[in-house]
Amino acid sequence: MYKRSSLYLAVAAAMALPASANASFFEDIEVNGFLKNETAVYLNDGQMTGEARSMLDDRHHGAGDIMKFENSARFFINGLIGDDASWHMDLNIVCDSAGVNSSYQCHESYTQNDWLRELYADVSVSDWNLRLGKQQVVWGTADGIKLLDIINPTDFREMAQNSMEDSRIPIWMINAERNIGETGNIQFIVSENRKNAIPGLNRDDDSKHPFIMKGVDSITGGVNGFLNVTPALASVAGSFNGAAFGGMFTGNLNFAGLLPFAGLTVDGFASTETIFGFPCPPTGCDGTQTPVPFGPGYIVLNNIAQNGLYTGDPNANNNKTNLMNVNGPQVTQVSWNPSNPKSAFEYMPNATFATFNTFTTMNANGTFSGATTSYKVDDPDYYKANAGLRYRGSLDNGLNFGLNYFYHYSANPEINLSWHDKVTGEELTVLRARAMDTGMTDPGGNPVFVPNPGDTLAANEVGNNAMTSLDAMPTILLVNKAGQFYGAFDPTTGMPNANGNGVNMRMTETRSRVHSIGGSLDYGTQFGSLPVVFRAELLYDKDEKQPVVDKRLLGIGDLTHALTMEDMDKFSYVIGVDITVLTNMLISGQFIQQNNLDFVDDKRTCTSQAGNTYDCSRYTGDFSTLHLTNGMNKGWENKEFYSLFLSKPFGESQLGRWNNIIMAEDGGGYWNRFDVEYSFTDEFIGSAELNFYWGDENTTFGQFKESSNAQIGLKYIWE
């Protein structure tokens, strides 16, 4: 049974008391609303982030294909509670038949498709005005971006295309305000904590949703998401363990599988000429050997990865996930370049083959299978309330100002990675064993390990933190509290592992407490006959989270330490100017800057076993665009946005209005929305909208260029 939060019950009880005391709650009710259809189509032929279901899947949408077909019936119901209070309900019965799954079709709680959007009562107690119930509270007024407007979470189903009012997610809260002096106002907020609705951030990955960000696709995407890439890597490891077990790499049966190959890395194998998996002689493979050479090792790697060891091998990837940089359907149509990685194996050049033993399990029938993954949502309980305080005032010279404080759970989820026993669920410890010591023990019978974890990965770092010895290529081992190791073969004995539980990489979605301190200013004046408003908003967030990528650890296969969430303090501000010219034409310009006060940027270069150099830096990843296909895109220490907004009424009696906003970002990403609305009669209103995205595909806006769209709408209003 669904358990209501304590805050919800308190608000509901407060709303019910006046109703039970006065039968007029159901009297003097007014109902109005509208019926609306919105239909959107794609403007471009293309393939969106997450749309492909395999590496060789070139299916895509075409210009004119339906992106949204949404029909809604909106009911606004208002009533009185005695002589001193009132209540309001907003019902939004909405369905989008073009939505990609249930979350983006009809009803879904705490999204913009929540059928009960608002339900609250307005009550006066002494000098306080109370609004109790499910509602929206607006603290910020910036165009196209939410800075101070953080009380309610946001539904990013349409990024920033739809209005703030529609994308804002109403939540249950106690909202208390009172005036102080002649110009002051103070407001207290106590609300339930809820998160932003972000397409793709779930186990189903929302494939084909038009606004999945690359950063989200890296988590759950069917092709590039670590939720799916990790088990695919482990399945390939299962095939290689079987191959090694059968003597593929040595010509002799090997009853320890991949375990003895602690001195052979992915790039060491991929960059070597091979004959059916066997290294070529020192003179090379000149075509005279028997059998005929396969060619470079990465061809063998890709062949086993995609096709397995035999027809119907369940470990075969079949080009479903981005394990190798595949350029076509033939096994030879693959490239290998750890210096410019585009695929999972290219990011792991110094991972030893013994590491892949850790991620596999030997089954009872002698076959091998790989690790699994799971996605767990561990949200804070809703009764752990957010709380906020705002003071607004004015000076005699006309300057208006506000001071805000909000103690809250971040609305942006964070994703933490950890290894667990597949059967018991116990969290496992990651150890890094020196490559040449794997399978060897000290006098006490314990494996010899490198310190774990930390930056002292090797004692012989030289130059720009370059690592050139085998000590820089440790094997990743997993161990439980009882001291049992995991993998098909036990690294302490070299024998088949008695612990056959296997491992699961868990992605845990959670949220942390954040202190948000902010303020706002606005001042209106005249320049000749032109009214001008200067405004500013600023916000300091303490203890937010940022994704940190460690490519050195990723390079050795230490996945759960290579992608981590770390504390970040952030300072952001908006400076805007609003001018009214001509006949009621508003021109509004903004400068926006976001400053990461804990930006990580440790530049490093590493060398692989085959002598290839690659970037192994540790840095803050970009929230929205970090992806396997763009080198795990680095974020910005200071990122700037610019916007220009125009709005003007038109037509007889100014029955219409057009608006245009253009936003540009550092890195070369752009978004432009033009919309127009016209009242044909008092009841019928038509609308049209164009959204263009363009620029660098690894920017927040540029990544959506294939989602540029045109939209028309028709609304019927009744009173």
PDB file of C-alpha atoms in Angstrom, residues 8-265:
ATOM      1  CA  TYR A   8       0.874  15.303   3.010  1.00  0.00           C
ATOM      2  CA  LEU A   9      -1.318  14.091   5.890  1.00  0.00           C
ATOM      3  CA  ALA A  10      -0.754  17.294   7.850  1.00  0.00           C
ATOM      4  CA  VAL A  11      -1.685  19.464   4.890  1.00  0.00           C
ATOM      5  CA  ALA A  12      -4.729  17.346   4.076  1.00  0.00           C
ATOM      6  CA  ALA A  13      -5.918  17.537   7.691  1.00  0.00           C
ATOM      7  CA  ALA A  14      -5.467  21.318   7.767  1.00  0.00           C
ATOM      8  CA  MET A  15      -7.480  21.647   4.574  1.00  0.00           C
ATOM      9  CA  ALA A  16     -10.227  19.369   5.862  1.00  0.00           C
ATOM     10  CA  LEU A  17     -10.829  21.146   9.162  1.00  0.00           C
ATOM     11  CA  PRO A  18     -12.495  24.262   7.720  1.00  0.00           C
ATOM     12  CA  ALA A  19     -14.574  22.068   5.428  1.00  0.00           C
ATOM     13  CA  SER A  20     -15.870  19.910   8.264  1.00  0.00           C
ATOM     14  CA  ALA A  21     -16.708  22.995  10.273  1.00  0.00           C
ATOM     15  CA  ASN A  22     -18.662  24.715   7.537  1.00  0.00           C
ATOM     16  CA  ALA A  23     -21.005  23.039   5.048  1.00  0.00           C
ATOM     17  CA  SER A  24     -20.520  25.905   2.600  1.00  0.00           C
ATOM     18  CA  PHE A  25     -17.326  24.182   1.380  1.00  0.00           C
ATOM     19  CA  PHE A  26     -19.377  22.741  -1.462  1.00  0.00           C
ATOM     20  CA  GLU A  27     -21.255  25.952  -2.171  1.00  0.00           C
ATOM     21  CA  ASP A  28     -20.330  28.799  -4.486  1.00  0.00           C
ATOM     22  CA  ILE A  29     -18.194  26.521  -6.647  1.00  0.00           C
ATOM     23  CA  GLU A  30     -16.938  27.894  -9.960  1.00  0.00           C
ATOM     24  CA  VAL A  31     -15.625  25.661 -12.728  1.00  0.00           C
ATOM     25  CA  ASN A  32     -13.831  26.733 -15.886  1.00  0.00           C
ATOM     26  CA  GLY A  33     -11.171  25.277 -18.097  1.00  0.00           C
ATOM     27  CA  PHE A  34     -10.247  24.323 -21.610  1.00  0.00           C
ATOM     28  CA  LEU A  35      -9.782  21.501 -24.090  1.00  0.00           C
ATOM     29  CA  LYS A  36      -6.515  21.508 -25.998  1.00  0.00           C
ATOM     30  CA  ASN A  37      -4.682  19.579 -28.660  1.00  0.00           C
ATOM     31  CA  GLU A  38      -0.955  19.971 -29.309  1.00  0.00           C
ATOM     32  CA  THR A  39       0.645  18.198 -32.245  1.00  0.00           C
ATOM     33  CA  ALA A  40       4.381  18.361 -32.934  1.00  0.00           C
ATOM     34  CA  VAL A  41       6.425  16.969 -35.832  1.00  0.00           C
ATOM     35  CA  TYR A  42      10.144  16.613 -36.408  1.00  0.00           C
ATOM     36  CA  LEU A  43      11.731  19.111 -38.785  1.00  0.00           C
ATOM     37  CA  ASN A  44      14.788  17.010 -39.659  1.00  0.00           C
ATOM     38  CA  ASP A  45      15.660  13.498 -40.738  1.00  0.00           C
ATOM     39  CA  GLY A  46      17.953  12.115 -38.079  1.00  0.00           C
ATOM     40  CA  GLN A  47      18.770   9.772 -35.235  1.00  0.00           C
ATOM     41  CA  MET A  48      18.397  11.016 -31.684  1.00  0.00           C
ATOM     42  CA  THR A  49      20.452  10.120 -28.649  1.00  0.00           C
ATOM     43  CA  GLY A  50      19.376   6.684 -27.502  1.00  0.00           C
ATOM     44  CA  GLU A  51      17.190   6.014 -30.549  1.00  0.00           C
ATOM     45  CA  ALA A  52      19.404   3.268 -32.036  1.00  0.00           C
ATOM     46  CA  ARG A  53      19.010  -0.173 -30.504  1.00  0.00           C
ATOM     47  CA  SER A  54      22.226  -1.586 -31.935  1.00  0.00           C
ATOM     48  CA  MET A  55      25.545  -0.314 -33.235  1.00  0.00           C
ATOM     49  CA  LEU A  56      24.506  -1.065 -36.817  1.00  0.00           C
ATOM     50  CA  ASP A  57      20.935   0.200 -36.487  1.00  0.00           C
ATOM     51  CA  ASP A  58      20.615   3.181 -38.836  1.00  0.00           C
ATOM     52  CA  ARG A  59      16.854   3.494 -38.473  1.00  0.00           C
ATOM     53  CA  HIS A  60      15.765   7.006 -37.614  1.00  0.00           C
ATOM     54  CA  HIS A  61      12.836   9.359 -37.748  1.00  0.00           C
ATOM     55  CA  GLY A  62      12.060  11.430 -40.807  1.00  0.00           C
ATOM     56  CA  ALA A  63      11.049  15.058 -41.212  1.00  0.00           C
ATOM     57  CA  GLY A  64       7.305  15.246 -40.664  1.00  0.00           C
ATOM     58  CA  ASP A  65       7.114  12.238 -38.328  1.00  0.00           C
ATOM     59  CA  ILE A  66       4.940  12.790 -35.266  1.00  0.00           C
ATOM     60  CA  MET A  67       6.863  13.757 -32.121  1.00  0.00           C
ATOM     61  CA  LYS A  68       3.877  14.593 -29.910  1.00  0.00           C
ATOM     62  CA  PHE A  69       0.120  14.148 -30.192  1.00  0.00           C
ATOM     63  CA  GLU A  70      -1.206  15.411 -26.890  1.00  0.00           C
ATOM     64  CA  ASN A  71      -4.832  15.957 -25.932  1.00  0.00           C
ATOM     65  CA  SER A  72      -5.817  17.438 -22.602  1.00  0.00           C
ATOM     66  CA  ALA A  73      -8.839  18.596 -20.659  1.00  0.00           C
ATOM     67  CA  ARG A  74      -8.042  21.159 -17.959  1.00  0.00           C
ATOM     68  CA  PHE A  75     -10.468  21.905 -15.121  1.00  0.00           C
ATOM     69  CA  PHE A  76      -9.992  24.824 -12.710  1.00  0.00           C
ATOM     70  CA  ILE A  77     -12.339  24.470  -9.743  1.00  0.00           C
ATOM     71  CA  ASN A  78     -12.638  27.187  -7.110  1.00  0.00           C
ATOM     72  CA  GLY A  79     -14.802  27.420  -4.022  1.00  0.00           C
ATOM     73  CA  LEU A  80     -15.262  29.226  -0.721  1.00  0.00           C
ATOM     74  CA  ILE A  81     -14.754  27.941   2.789  1.00  0.00           C
ATOM     75  CA  GLY A  82     -16.928  30.171   4.923  1.00  0.00           C
ATOM     76  CA  ASP A  83     -16.254  33.891   4.688  1.00  0.00           C
ATOM     77  CA  ASP A  84     -12.479  33.934   5.202  1.00  0.00           C
ATOM     78  CA  ALA A  85     -11.014  31.063   3.183  1.00  0.00           C
ATOM     79  CA  SER A  86     -11.111  29.519  -0.291  1.00  0.00           C
ATOM     80  CA  TRP A  87      -9.904  26.444  -2.079  1.00  0.00           C
ATOM     81  CA  HIS A  88      -8.617  25.642  -5.570  1.00  0.00           C
ATOM     82  CA  MET A  89      -8.221  22.488  -7.644  1.00  0.00           C
ATOM     83  CA  ASP A  90      -6.453  22.072 -10.991  1.00  0.00           C
ATOM     84  CA  LEU A  91      -7.196  18.841 -12.857  1.00  0.00           C
ATOM     85  CA  ASN A  92      -5.273  18.115 -16.049  1.00  0.00           C
ATOM     86  CA  ILE A  93      -6.498  14.978 -17.807  1.00  0.00           C
ATOM     87  CA  VAL A  94      -3.832  14.534 -20.460  1.00  0.00           C
ATOM     88  CA  CYS A  95      -2.672  11.809 -22.845  1.00  0.00           C
ATOM     89  CA  ASP A  96       0.030  11.832 -25.504  1.00  0.00           C
ATOM     90  CA  SER A  97      -0.428   8.896 -27.867  1.00  0.00           C
ATOM     91  CA  ALA A  98       3.046   9.506 -29.319  1.00  0.00           C
ATOM     92  CA  GLY A  99       4.760   9.211 -25.926  1.00  0.00           C
ATOM     93  CA  VAL A 100       7.489   6.562 -25.777  1.00  0.00           C
ATOM     94  CA  ASN A 101       6.184   4.740 -22.693  1.00  0.00           C
ATOM     95  CA  SER A 102       3.625   5.033 -19.910  1.00  0.00           C
ATOM     96  CA  SER A 103       5.576   7.780 -18.142  1.00  0.00           C
ATOM     97  CA  TYR A 104       5.263  10.046 -21.158  1.00  0.00           C
ATOM     98  CA  GLN A 105       1.806   9.120 -22.424  1.00  0.00           C
ATOM     99  CA  CYS A 106      -0.988   9.494 -19.888  1.00  0.00           C
ATOM    100  CA  HIS A 107      -1.041   9.890 -16.125  1.00  0.00           C
ATOM    101  CA  GLU A 108       2.209   9.757 -14.173  1.00  0.00           C
ATOM    102  CA  SER A 109       2.419  11.224 -10.676  1.00  0.00           C
ATOM    103  CA  TYR A 110       4.887  14.037 -10.075  1.00  0.00           C
ATOM    104  CA  THR A 111       5.408  14.837 -13.742  1.00  0.00           C
ATOM    105  CA  GLN A 112       3.745  17.399 -16.001  1.00  0.00           C
ATOM    106  CA  ASN A 113       1.277  14.591 -16.783  1.00  0.00           C
ATOM    107  CA  ASP A 114       0.046  14.407 -13.180  1.00  0.00           C
ATOM    108  CA  TRP A 115      -3.735  14.620 -13.466  1.00  0.00           C
ATOM    109  CA  LEU A 116      -4.062  16.305 -10.058  1.00  0.00           C
ATOM    110  CA  ARG A 117      -1.788  19.263 -10.610  1.00  0.00           C
ATOM    111  CA  GLU A 118      -2.948  21.481  -7.742  1.00  0.00           C
ATOM    112  CA  LEU A 119      -5.178  21.216  -4.701  1.00  0.00           C
ATOM    113  CA  TYR A 120      -4.853  23.830  -1.982  1.00  0.00           C
ATOM    114  CA  ALA A 121      -6.705  26.020   0.471  1.00  0.00           C
ATOM    115  CA  ASP A 122      -6.045  29.698   1.194  1.00  0.00           C
ATOM    116  CA  VAL A 123      -6.569  30.604   4.830  1.00  0.00           C
ATOM    117  CA  SER A 124      -5.782  33.734   6.860  1.00  0.00           C
ATOM    118  CA  VAL A 125      -4.605  33.340  10.449  1.00  0.00           C
ATOM    119  CA  SER A 126      -3.902  36.598  12.268  1.00  0.00           C
ATOM    120  CA  ASP A 127      -1.464  38.491  10.010  1.00  0.00           C
ATOM    121  CA  TRP A 128      -0.416  35.362   8.114  1.00  0.00           C
ATOM    122  CA  ASN A 129      -1.713  34.191   4.738  1.00  0.00           C
ATOM    123  CA  LEU A 130      -1.474  30.418   4.483  1.00  0.00           C
ATOM    124  CA  ARG A 131      -1.696  28.319   1.360  1.00  0.00           C
ATOM    125  CA  LEU A 132      -1.908  24.643   2.300  1.00  0.00           C
ATOM    126  CA  GLY A 133      -1.746  21.845  -0.238  1.00  0.00           C
ATOM    127  CA  LYS A 134      -0.311  20.845  -3.586  1.00  0.00           C
ATOM    128  CA  GLN A 135       0.925  23.990  -5.320  1.00  0.00           C
ATOM    129  CA  GLN A 136       3.644  25.930  -7.126  1.00  0.00           C
ATOM    130  CA  VAL A 137       5.825  28.634  -5.606  1.00  0.00           C
ATOM    131  CA  VAL A 138       7.881  30.871  -7.884  1.00  0.00           C
ATOM    132  CA  TRP A 139      11.032  32.506  -6.536  1.00  0.00           C
ATOM    133  CA  GLY A 140      12.806  33.251  -9.812  1.00  0.00           C
ATOM    134  CA  THR A 141      11.882  35.026 -13.042  1.00  0.00           C
ATOM    135  CA  ALA A 142      14.838  34.407 -15.392  1.00  0.00           C
ATOM    136  CA  ASP A 143      14.049  33.634 -19.052  1.00  0.00           C
ATOM    137  CA  GLY A 144      14.668  30.081 -20.279  1.00  0.00           C
ATOM    138  CA  ILE A 145      16.526  28.941 -17.168  1.00  0.00           C
ATOM    139  CA  LYS A 146      15.661  28.181 -13.555  1.00  0.00           C
ATOM    140  CA  LEU A 147      17.984  29.752 -11.012  1.00  0.00           C
ATOM    141  CA  LEU A 148      16.081  30.896  -7.919  1.00  0.00           C
ATOM    142  CA  ASP A 149      12.987  29.022  -9.070  1.00  0.00           C
ATOM    143  CA  ILE A 150      13.946  25.854  -7.151  1.00  0.00           C
ATOM    144  CA  ILE A 151      11.060  25.203  -4.746  1.00  0.00           C
ATOM    145  CA  ASN A 152       9.301  22.923  -7.233  1.00  0.00           C
ATOM    146  CA  PRO A 153      11.091  20.293  -9.307  1.00  0.00           C
ATOM    147  CA  THR A 154      10.953  20.401 -13.103  1.00  0.00           C
ATOM    148  CA  ASP A 155       9.744  17.987 -15.763  1.00  0.00           C
ATOM    149  CA  PHE A 156      12.335  18.027 -18.552  1.00  0.00           C
ATOM    150  CA  ARG A 157      10.172  16.078 -20.976  1.00  0.00           C
ATOM    151  CA  GLU A 158      10.436  18.959 -23.435  1.00  0.00           C
ATOM    152  CA  MET A 159      13.633  20.503 -22.099  1.00  0.00           C
ATOM    153  CA  ALA A 160      12.867  24.248 -21.933  1.00  0.00           C
ATOM    154  CA  GLN A 161      10.305  24.303 -24.752  1.00  0.00           C
ATOM    155  CA  ASN A 162       7.114  24.445 -22.725  1.00  0.00           C
ATOM    156  CA  SER A 163       6.305  27.206 -20.257  1.00  0.00           C
ATOM    157  CA  MET A 164       7.752  27.234 -16.767  1.00  0.00           C
ATOM    158  CA  GLU A 165       4.229  26.941 -15.370  1.00  0.00           C
ATOM    159  CA  ASP A 166       3.604  23.735 -17.307  1.00  0.00           C
ATOM    160  CA  SER A 167       7.009  22.140 -16.696  1.00  0.00           C
ATOM    161  CA  ARG A 168       7.023  22.987 -12.991  1.00  0.00           C
ATOM    162  CA  ILE A 169       5.902  20.001 -10.867  1.00  0.00           C
ATOM    163  CA  PRO A 170       3.475  20.995  -8.069  1.00  0.00           C
ATOM    164  CA  ILE A 171       4.192  19.409  -4.673  1.00  0.00           C
ATOM    165  CA  TRP A 172       2.536  19.303  -1.248  1.00  0.00           C
ATOM    166  CA  MET A 173       3.637  22.118   1.008  1.00  0.00           C
ATOM    167  CA  ILE A 174       2.807  24.641   3.701  1.00  0.00           C
ATOM    168  CA  ASN A 175       3.295  28.142   2.333  1.00  0.00           C
ATOM    169  CA  ALA A 176       3.042  31.009   4.844  1.00  0.00           C
ATOM    170  CA  GLU A 177       3.419  34.738   4.048  1.00  0.00           C
ATOM    171  CA  ARG A 178       2.983  37.991   5.868  1.00  0.00           C
ATOM    172  CA  ASN A 179       3.812  41.630   5.244  1.00  0.00           C
ATOM    173  CA  ILE A 180       6.339  43.433   7.424  1.00  0.00           C
ATOM    174  CA  GLY A 181       6.305  47.190   7.606  1.00  0.00           C
ATOM    175  CA  GLU A 182       5.318  49.204   4.580  1.00  0.00           C
ATOM    176  CA  THR A 183       7.301  47.371   1.893  1.00  0.00           C
ATOM    177  CA  GLY A 184       8.553  44.102   3.396  1.00  0.00           C
ATOM    178  CA  ASN A 185       7.245  40.575   2.946  1.00  0.00           C
ATOM    179  CA  ILE A 186       8.437  37.355   4.529  1.00  0.00           C
ATOM    180  CA  GLN A 187       7.625  33.849   3.328  1.00  0.00           C
ATOM    181  CA  PHE A 188       8.184  30.420   4.922  1.00  0.00           C
ATOM    182  CA  ILE A 189       7.998  27.188   2.919  1.00  0.00           C
ATOM    183  CA  VAL A 190       7.888  23.610   4.205  1.00  0.00           C
ATOM    184  CA  SER A 191       7.496  21.097   1.379  1.00  0.00           C
ATOM    185  CA  GLU A 192       7.892  17.455   0.538  1.00  0.00           C
ATOM    186  CA  ASN A 193      11.051  16.639  -1.406  1.00  0.00           C
ATOM    187  CA  ARG A 194      10.645  15.463  -4.985  1.00  0.00           C
ATOM    188  CA  LYS A 195      13.058  15.116  -7.898  1.00  0.00           C
ATOM    189  CA  ASN A 196      13.192  16.417 -11.432  1.00  0.00           C
ATOM    190  CA  ALA A 197      11.637  14.182 -14.075  1.00  0.00           C
ATOM    191  CA  ILE A 198      14.492  13.426 -16.493  1.00  0.00           C
ATOM    192  CA  PRO A 199      13.810  11.321 -19.611  1.00  0.00           C
ATOM    193  CA  GLY A 200      15.907   8.170 -19.788  1.00  0.00           C
ATOM    194  CA  LEU A 201      16.944   8.125 -16.140  1.00  0.00           C
ATOM    195  CA  ASN A 202      15.292   4.799 -15.358  1.00  0.00           C
ATOM    196  CA  ARG A 203      15.761   1.081 -15.987  1.00  0.00           C
ATOM    197  CA  ASP A 204      13.723   1.246 -19.233  1.00  0.00           C
ATOM    198  CA  ASP A 205      15.960   4.032 -20.703  1.00  0.00           C
ATOM    199  CA  ASP A 206      12.994   5.651 -22.600  1.00  0.00           C
ATOM    200  CA  SER A 207      14.470   4.746 -25.981  1.00  0.00           C
ATOM    201  CA  LYS A 208      13.326   7.072 -28.790  1.00  0.00           C
ATOM    202  CA  HIS A 209      12.418   9.907 -26.430  1.00  0.00           C
ATOM    203  CA  PRO A 210      13.328  13.146 -28.270  1.00  0.00           C
ATOM    204  CA  PHE A 211      15.068  14.816 -25.310  1.00  0.00           C
ATOM    205  CA  ILE A 212      17.354  12.210 -23.774  1.00  0.00           C
ATOM    206  CA  MET A 213      20.621  13.904 -22.881  1.00  0.00           C
ATOM    207  CA  LYS A 214      23.900  12.203 -23.731  1.00  0.00           C
ATOM    208  CA  GLY A 215      24.849  12.308 -20.059  1.00  0.00           C
ATOM    209  CA  VAL A 216      21.731  10.298 -19.208  1.00  0.00           C
ATOM    210  CA  ASP A 217      22.287   7.949 -22.152  1.00  0.00           C
ATOM    211  CA  SER A 218      25.717   7.156 -20.667  1.00  0.00           C
ATOM    212  CA  ILE A 219      23.945   5.740 -17.634  1.00  0.00           C
ATOM    213  CA  THR A 220      20.958   3.789 -18.966  1.00  0.00           C
ATOM    214  CA  GLY A 221      21.204   3.901 -22.782  1.00  0.00           C
ATOM    215  CA  GLY A 222      20.754   0.628 -24.624  1.00  0.00           C
ATOM    216  CA  VAL A 223      23.871   1.203 -26.769  1.00  0.00           C
ATOM    217  CA  ASN A 224      26.178   3.492 -24.748  1.00  0.00           C
ATOM    218  CA  GLY A 225      24.839   3.251 -21.189  1.00  0.00           C
ATOM    219  CA  PHE A 226      27.034   1.555 -18.595  1.00  0.00           C
ATOM    220  CA  LEU A 227      23.910  -0.194 -17.325  1.00  0.00           C
ATOM    221  CA  ASN A 228      24.008  -2.232 -20.552  1.00  0.00           C
ATOM    222  CA  VAL A 229      27.643  -1.911 -21.594  1.00  0.00           C
ATOM    223  CA  THR A 230      28.957  -3.456 -18.355  1.00  0.00           C
ATOM    224  CA  PRO A 231      27.142  -6.811 -18.665  1.00  0.00           C
ATOM    225  CA  ALA A 232      28.061  -6.881 -22.368  1.00  0.00           C
ATOM    226  CA  LEU A 233      31.745  -6.442 -21.436  1.00  0.00           C
ATOM    227  CA  ALA A 234      31.393  -9.189 -18.847  1.00  0.00           C
ATOM    228  CA  SER A 235      29.759 -11.514 -21.387  1.00  0.00           C
ATOM    229  CA  VAL A 236      32.711 -11.029 -23.740  1.00  0.00           C
ATOM    230  CA  ALA A 237      34.955 -11.806 -20.780  1.00  0.00           C
ATOM    231  CA  GLY A 238      33.001 -15.046 -20.396  1.00  0.00           C
ATOM    232  CA  SER A 239      33.775 -15.942 -24.002  1.00  0.00           C
ATOM    233  CA  PHE A 240      37.462 -15.130 -23.516  1.00  0.00           C
ATOM    234  CA  ASN A 241      37.573 -17.176 -20.310  1.00  0.00           C
ATOM    235  CA  GLY A 242      36.179 -20.113 -22.266  1.00  0.00           C
ATOM    236  CA  ALA A 243      38.683 -19.523 -25.061  1.00  0.00           C
ATOM    237  CA  ALA A 244      41.582 -19.362 -22.611  1.00  0.00           C
ATOM    238  CA  PHE A 245      40.279 -22.439 -20.806  1.00  0.00           C
ATOM    239  CA  GLY A 246      40.376 -24.293 -24.128  1.00  0.00           C
ATOM    240  CA  GLY A 247      43.900 -23.151 -24.926  1.00  0.00           C
ATOM    241  CA  MET A 248      43.171 -20.498 -27.545  1.00  0.00           C
ATOM    242  CA  PHE A 249      45.993 -18.157 -26.508  1.00  0.00           C
ATOM    243  CA  THR A 250      48.681 -20.734 -25.708  1.00  0.00           C
ATOM    244  CA  GLY A 251      47.794 -23.820 -27.708  1.00  0.00           C
ATOM    245  CA  ASN A 252      47.471 -25.856 -24.508  1.00  0.00           C
ATOM    246  CA  LEU A 253      44.557 -26.447 -22.173  1.00  0.00           C
ATOM    247  CA  ASN A 254      44.575 -23.825 -19.440  1.00  0.00           C
ATOM    248  CA  PHE A 255      42.662 -24.809 -16.349  1.00  0.00           C
ATOM    249  CA  ALA A 256      42.935 -21.322 -14.834  1.00  0.00           C
ATOM    250  CA  GLY A 257      41.227 -19.539 -17.727  1.00  0.00           C
ATOM    251  CA  LEU A 258      42.134 -15.865 -17.944  1.00  0.00           C
ATOM    252  CA  LEU A 259      43.775 -15.761 -14.524  1.00  0.00           C
ATOM    253  CA  PRO A 260      47.361 -16.367 -15.744  1.00  0.00           C
ATOM    254  CA  PHE A 261      47.024 -13.476 -18.205  1.00  0.00           C
ATOM    255  CA  ALA A 262      47.600 -10.788 -15.593  1.00  0.00           C
ATOM    256  CA  GLY A 263      50.473  -9.546 -17.722  1.00  0.00           C
ATOM    257  CA  LEU A 264      48.397  -9.136 -20.890  1.00  0.00           C
ATOM    258  CA  THR A 265      46.217  -6.070 -21.318  1.00  0.00           C
TER     259      THR A 265
END
